[in-house]
Every structure is written in structure tokens, then in C-alpha cells.
Amino acid sequence: MTSYVEAPTPAGAGMGVSVFLAGGVTHCPDWQRVAARELLAAGLTVFNPRRREFPIDDPAQTPVQIAWEYRHLQVADMILFWFPPCDAALTTQPISMYELGFAAASGRRMVVGADPGYPRVADVYTQLAHARPELTIHATLGATLRAAREAAA
């Protein structure tokens, strides 16, 4: 059974193999929409932290969002990281880098991709070379999604 779970809705039980979509949100392209469509078609459950409508003017939503992400990173069967290209003057996706380090150190099942246009792409490669040298880092979202489907099989 597959399902799509978008923040801040909590995941239920018995949803099948789940994948958390970790990576750039703010000032980044909506890569999660493409990833969710492909992973759902492959029979996987998707946990998407990117809300269609985030009430940016409501400061009470930040702790709600962080709590949702923390919980769903813990319960997901796999974490898919995608570091899309972005304008370094706007973001270098620091929360995603934090989550990458946390997941790598925990030994969690993960698939990682970093677009060559991501401003800190060398950091992704260097950190994972130390923490998880067995992981392949994919250069396109398509390759990252293929690897996620294979890892979930």
C-alpha cells in the first residue's frame, strides 16, 4: 500500500516502504513534486516536507515543521537526499546538510544526489567520503530516483 504524506500531516501505520524526501526547499525548485510522482508510481510511500501552502507569516509553524521532519526522518525506511542547483546568495541548504550528516552518522539507509550546480557539492562528496564511503552520489535527480527505487526493491 502506497501513500503520500505531506507536512504537517502525520504518517499512519502500515503504509509500505517509505521514503523521506530530504533536500532543498526554500529558494529551490520543486524537485519534490517530480520525485513524489515517480516514487509513488513505483509503489513507495512518500514523506514530503515541502508543503503546498506554508504559512510563512505564522512563527508557530516553524516548530511544527521541524518536529514533523524530525519524526518522519526517524520513521522512514529510507531517506532520499537531493541537493538541487540554487543561488548561493539565497541558500546553501544548511538544514539539508545538517540532516545529511545526521543520517550518515546514524547508518540509516539513504540515497544521495547532488547536482553539479549545487554550491556546496564538494562538501557533500567530501563528508560522505568520510562518513559513508560505500555510498554513490548521483549527479542527476533521475539517477537518484532510480537508485532509490532499486534500493527499495
XYZ file of N, CA and C in Angstrom:
459
model
N 0.842 -1.185 0.000
C 0.000 0.000 0.000
C 0.883 1.242 0.000
N 0.688 2.125 -0.952
C 1.460 3.356 -1.019
C 0.621 4.506 -0.499
N 1.321 5.560 -0.146
C 0.637 6.728 0.364
C 1.522 7.948 0.166
N 0.904 9.091 0.146
C 1.620 10.363 0.065
C 1.319 11.117 1.353
N 2.367 11.465 2.090
C 2.207 12.167 3.360
C 2.985 13.468 3.269
N 2.261 14.566 3.341
C 2.867 15.892 3.250
C 2.783 16.581 4.602
N 3.880 17.244 4.988
C 3.888 18.004 6.240
C 2.717 18.977 6.237
N 2.055 19.152 7.341
C 2.304 18.627 8.677
C 1.460 17.401 9.034
N 0.889 16.715 8.036
C 0.059 15.537 8.294
C 0.933 14.390 8.798
N 0.571 13.750 9.900
C 1.387 12.637 10.400
C 1.189 11.364 9.567
N 2.237 10.573 9.493
C 2.154 9.288 8.798
C 1.381 8.303 9.651
N 0.636 7.451 8.987
C -0.079 6.387 9.681
C 0.733 5.108 9.664
N 0.137 4.063 10.144
C 0.801 2.747 10.184
C 0.471 1.965 8.919
N 1.296 0.986 8.604
C 1.023 0.069 7.501
C 1.026 0.716 6.142
N 1.955 1.622 5.901
C 1.970 2.364 4.645
C 2.919 1.779 3.619
N 3.567 0.687 3.902
C 4.534 0.133 2.970
C 5.889 0.788 3.121
N 6.793 0.523 2.190
C 8.145 1.067 2.245
C 8.074 2.573 2.032
N 8.662 3.318 2.974
C 8.550 4.780 2.933
C 9.886 5.444 2.643
N 9.794 6.578 1.928
C 10.961 7.369 1.545
C 10.720 8.812 1.962
N 11.646 9.353 2.747
C 11.597 10.767 3.132
C 12.363 11.560 2.082
N 11.758 12.626 1.573
C 12.403 13.479 0.568
C 13.166 14.598 1.271
N 14.437 14.389 1.498
C 15.279 15.375 2.181
C 16.054 16.165 1.132
N 16.133 17.451 1.345
C 16.888 18.292 0.426
C 16.278 19.674 0.364
N 16.802 20.471 -0.528
C 16.433 21.874 -0.610
C 14.953 22.125 -0.801
N 14.448 23.125 -0.080
C 13.064 23.574 -0.211
C 13.055 25.072 -0.505
N 13.457 25.874 0.468
C 13.400 27.325 0.331
C 14.387 27.799 -0.728
N 13.898 28.598 -1.669
C 14.693 29.144 -2.777
C 15.251 28.038 -3.681
N 14.549 26.915 -3.739
C 14.962 25.784 -4.581
C 13.798 25.374 -5.470
N 14.088 24.784 -6.622
C 13.000 24.284 -7.465
C 12.224 23.179 -6.751
N 10.975 23.005 -7.155
C 10.119 21.983 -6.524
C 10.433 20.607 -7.106
N 11.595 20.101 -6.780
C 12.019 18.766 -7.217
C 11.199 17.684 -6.534
N 10.637 18.002 -5.364
C 9.863 17.015 -4.610
C 8.640 16.540 -5.387
N 8.035 17.414 -6.177
C 6.847 17.019 -6.947
C 7.202 15.917 -7.939
N 8.326 16.080 -8.650
C 8.789 15.070 -9.612
C 9.126 13.774 -8.878
N 9.871 13.900 -7.783
C 10.293 12.718 -7.022
C 9.086 11.963 -6.468
N 8.136 12.692 -5.902
C 6.957 12.041 -5.325
C 6.183 11.274 -6.391
N 5.989 11.887 -7.539
C 5.239 11.227 -8.618
C 5.919 9.920 -9.027
N 7.231 9.957 -9.210
C 7.943 8.749 -9.648
C 7.985 7.669 -8.573
N 8.198 8.072 -7.335
C 8.292 7.082 -6.260
C 6.934 6.467 -5.951
N 5.883 7.269 -6.006
C 4.534 6.721 -5.813
C 4.198 5.725 -6.921
N 4.578 6.054 -8.150
C 4.327 5.139 -9.277
C 5.083 3.828 -9.110
N 6.182 3.869 -8.364
C 6.967 2.658 -8.105
C 6.449 1.890 -6.890
N 5.358 2.360 -6.294
C 4.751 1.653 -5.175
C 5.311 2.010 -3.811
N 6.007 3.126 -3.706
C 6.588 3.541 -2.433
C 5.732 4.605 -1.761
N 5.828 4.680 -0.462
C 5.175 5.741 0.294
C 6.142 6.907 0.385
N 5.635 8.116 0.210
C 6.473 9.311 0.190
C 6.129 10.222 1.359
N 7.167 10.614 2.095
C 7.052 11.636 3.136
C 7.665 12.910 2.563
N 6.840 13.913 2.343
C 7.280 15.149 1.707
C 7.212 16.320 2.695
N 8.361 16.887 3.064
C 8.342 18.024 3.982
C 7.918 19.333 3.316
N 7.930 19.379 1.984
C 7.568 20.612 1.289
C 6.051 20.736 1.210
N 5.523 21.700 1.921
C 4.077 21.925 1.916
C 3.658 22.728 0.683
N 2.491 22.397 0.156
C 1.952 23.206 -0.949
C 1.716 24.637 -0.492
N 1.254 24.775 0.732
C 0.966 26.095 1.305
C 1.612 26.172 2.678
N 2.733 26.871 2.774
C 3.373 27.052 4.081
C 3.059 28.455 4.577
N 2.436 28.563 5.761
C 2.086 29.881 6.305
C 3.331 30.593 6.859
N 4.115 31.177 5.971
C 5.406 31.760 6.322
C 5.290 32.880 7.355
N 4.132 33.526 7.440
C 3.939 34.620 8.402
C 3.517 34.140 9.781
N 3.390 32.828 9.970
C 2.989 32.266 11.258
C 4.201 31.635 11.932
N 4.819 32.338 12.898
C 6.020 31.791 13.535
C 5.768 30.489 14.298
N 4.535 30.198 14.635
C 4.222 28.958 15.345
C 4.395 27.741 14.442
N 4.453 27.944 13.130
C 4.579 26.819 12.201
C 6.000 26.262 12.110
N 6.989 27.064 12.454
C 8.376 26.575 12.374
C 8.609 25.386 13.295
N 8.253 25.453 14.588
C 8.454 24.267 15.416
C 7.601 23.074 14.982
N 6.427 23.321 14.434
C 5.576 22.243 13.922
C 6.275 21.553 12.755
N 6.835 22.345 11.856
C 7.529 21.805 10.690
C 8.763 21.007 11.106
N 9.553 21.556 12.001
C 10.772 20.878 12.441
C 10.445 19.567 13.145
N 9.418 19.573 13.979
C 9.016 18.348 14.683
C 8.545 17.293 13.688
N 7.776 17.714 12.685
C 7.304 16.762 11.669
C 8.491 16.146 10.944
N 9.415 16.984 10.517
C 10.576 16.482 9.781
C 11.396 15.530 10.652
N 11.634 15.901 11.879
C 12.428 15.057 12.769
C 11.785 13.683 12.927
N 10.481 13.671 13.193
C 9.779 12.401 13.393
C 9.806 11.538 12.142
N 9.529 12.126 11.003
C 9.429 11.354 9.768
C 10.794 10.933 9.231
N 11.838 11.684 9.543
C 13.195 11.214 9.226
C 13.504 9.949 10.029
N 12.971 9.860 11.237
C 13.220 8.699 12.090
C 12.437 7.470 11.650
N 11.209 7.655 11.180
C 10.363 6.502 10.870
C 10.445 6.048 9.413
N 11.015 6.871 8.548
C 11.130 6.490 7.134
C 12.050 5.278 6.988
N 11.711 4.415 6.048
C 12.558 3.263 5.754
C 13.835 3.679 5.028
N 13.739 4.773 4.275
C 14.880 5.260 3.506
C 14.781 6.777 3.408
N 15.940 7.426 3.347
C 15.984 8.873 3.159
C 16.633 9.148 1.815
N 15.931 9.892 0.977
C 16.468 10.310 -0.305
C 16.897 11.765 -0.162
N 18.173 12.025 -0.388
C 18.698 13.387 -0.369
C 18.913 13.854 -1.790
N 18.405 15.043 -2.097
C 18.699 15.692 -3.373
C 19.066 17.137 -3.090
N 20.260 17.504 -3.550
C 20.752 18.868 -3.407
C 20.681 19.516 -4.785
N 19.590 20.259 -5.047
C 19.405 20.852 -6.371
C 20.295 22.079 -6.560
N 20.442 22.500 -7.804
C 21.176 23.736 -8.028
C 20.407 24.896 -7.405
N 21.130 25.860 -6.889
C 20.472 27.011 -6.289
C 21.424 28.194 -6.307
N 20.886 29.356 -6.032
C 21.677 30.580 -5.957
C 22.295 30.654 -4.564
N 23.616 30.578 -4.484
C 24.305 30.575 -3.185
C 24.047 31.856 -2.398
N 23.668 32.928 -3.070
C 23.353 34.164 -2.355
C 22.033 34.036 -1.597
N 21.193 33.094 -2.012
C 19.895 32.900 -1.360
C 19.918 31.749 -0.353
N 20.602 30.648 -0.697
C 20.653 29.491 0.207
C 21.757 28.530 -0.204
N 22.298 27.849 0.776
C 23.168 26.701 0.511
C 22.563 25.454 1.159
N 21.280 25.555 1.525
C 20.506 24.442 2.072
C 21.119 23.896 3.370
N 21.339 24.750 4.360
C 22.027 24.313 5.580
C 21.282 23.247 6.376
N 19.971 23.304 6.408
C 19.222 22.293 7.165
C 19.396 20.920 6.504
N 19.385 20.895 5.179
C 19.589 19.630 4.467
C 20.973 19.065 4.734
N 21.977 19.935 4.803
C 23.329 19.456 5.122
C 23.378 18.880 6.535
N 22.692 19.537 7.466
C 22.616 19.010 8.835
C 21.965 17.627 8.822
N 20.834 17.505 8.119
C 20.137 16.220 8.054
C 20.996 15.149 7.389
N 21.771 15.539 6.385
C 22.670 14.590 5.726
C 23.697 14.050 6.718
N 24.303 14.932 7.486
C 25.288 14.492 8.477
C 24.677 13.593 9.527
N 23.493 13.956 9.982
C 22.790 13.169 10.989
C 22.478 11.768 10.462
N 21.941 11.702 9.251
C 21.571 10.406 8.670
C 22.807 9.564 8.367
N 23.853 10.204 7.864
C 25.074 9.461 7.546
C 25.677 8.863 8.806
N 25.704 9.628 9.879
C 26.284 9.139 11.131
C 25.437 8.045 11.764
N 24.139 8.062 11.499
C 23.245 7.083 12.109
C 23.282 5.734 11.405
N 23.848 5.694 10.202
C 23.875 4.446 9.447
C 22.577 4.134 8.730
N 21.670 5.102 8.675
C 20.369 4.888 8.023
C 20.520 4.564 6.543
N 19.535 3.850 6.016
C 19.500 3.563 4.580
C 19.200 4.880 3.872
N 20.068 5.247 2.938
C 19.889 6.517 2.256
C 20.432 6.460 0.833
N 19.861 7.323 0.004
C 20.298 7.521 -1.366
C 20.568 9.015 -1.492
N 21.683 9.365 -2.131
C 22.102 10.763 -2.175
C 22.390 11.189 -3.606
N 21.916 12.376 -3.928
C 22.235 13.013 -5.198
C 22.540 14.476 -4.972
N 23.467 15.000 -5.759
C 23.826 16.414 -5.680
C 24.104 16.922 -7.090
N 23.311 17.872 -7.520
C 23.502 18.469 -8.834
C 24.847 19.191 -8.860
N 25.584 19.094 -9.956
C 26.855 19.815 -10.038
C 26.703 21.324 -9.815
N 25.503 21.862 -10.003
C 25.247 23.280 -9.780
C 24.935 23.647 -8.342
N 24.913 22.654 -7.454
C 24.705 22.945 -6.034
C 25.994 23.588 -5.498
N 25.901 24.765 -4.865
C 27.117 25.490 -4.478
C 28.053 24.748 -3.522
N 27.546 23.801 -2.749
C 28.386 23.073 -1.790
C 28.538 21.603 -2.178
N 28.494 21.329 -3.475
C 28.555 19.944 -3.953
C 29.824 19.246 -3.459
N 30.941 19.963 -3.410
C 32.183 19.346 -2.927
C 32.060 18.919 -1.475
N 31.296 19.664 -0.678
C 31.094 19.298 0.729
C 30.322 17.991 0.859
N 29.321 17.795 0.005
C 28.548 16.555 0.047
C 29.479 15.369 -0.231
N 30.269 15.479 -1.286
C 31.194 14.393 -1.641
C 32.222 14.156 -0.541
N 32.792 15.220 -0.010
C 33.850 15.086 0.990
C 33.319 14.505 2.289
N 32.175 15.010 2.769
C 31.614 14.489 4.018
C 31.267 13.010 3.902
N 30.639 12.636 2.793
C 30.238 11.236 2.649
C 31.418 10.317 2.373
N 32.482 10.846 1.799
C 33.681 10.029 1.611
C 34.234 9.581 2.960
N 34.047 10.402 3.977
C 34.497 10.044 5.323
C 33.450 9.214 6.071
N 32.203 9.681 6.041
C 31.159 9.053 6.859
C 30.574 7.792 6.239
N 30.406 7.778 4.930
C 29.754 6.650 4.250
C 30.385 6.413 2.888
N 31.641 5.987 2.853
C 32.343 5.859 1.575
C 31.708 4.850 0.615
N 30.847 3.981 1.125
C 30.206 2.994 0.247
C 29.079 3.589 -0.590
N 28.632 4.785 -0.262
C 27.513 5.395 -0.984
C 27.965 6.014 -2.300
N 27.134 5.843 -3.312
C 27.317 6.532 -4.584
C 26.535 7.830 -4.514
N 27.146 8.911 -4.947
C 26.452 10.192 -5.015
C 26.105 10.432 -6.474
N 24.828 10.590 -6.736
C 24.323 10.716 -8.106
C 24.280 12.183 -8.520
N 24.531 12.456 -9.803
C 24.629 13.824 -10.292
C 23.331 14.361 -10.884
N 22.308 13.503 -11.018
C 21.022 13.962 -11.543
C 19.906 13.448 -10.647
N 18.795 14.153 -10.679
C 17.638 13.695 -9.912
C 17.149 12.360 -10.456
N 17.159 12.190 -11.773
C 16.720 10.929 -12.364
C 17.536 9.745 -11.869
N 18.840 9.895 -11.825
C 19.700 8.804 -11.343
C 19.464 8.545 -9.859
N 19.219 9.598 -9.110
C 18.962 9.449 -7.672
C 17.655 8.684 -7.448
N 16.642 9.002 -8.227
C 15.346 8.313 -8.117
C 15.461 6.849 -8.530
N 16.213 6.567 -9.584
C 16.428 5.179 -10.000
C 17.107 4.389 -8.873
N 18.107 5.002 -8.257
C 18.814 4.336 -7.161
C 17.884 4.097 -5.984
N 16.982 5.018 -5.705
C 16.025 4.845 -4.608
C 15.075 3.695 -4.901
N 14.588 3.616 -6.131
C 13.696 2.515 -6.495
C 14.415 1.175 -6.364
N 15.663 1.109 -6.815
C 16.448 -0.124 -6.705
C 16.719 -0.490 -5.242
N 17.035 0.500 -4.434
C 17.337 0.240 -3.016
C 16.100 -0.223 -2.259
N 14.934 0.190 -2.710
C 13.688 -0.177 -2.022
C 13.200 -1.564 -2.440
N 13.714 -2.071 -3.555
C 13.239 -3.365 -4.073
C 13.708 -4.526 -3.216
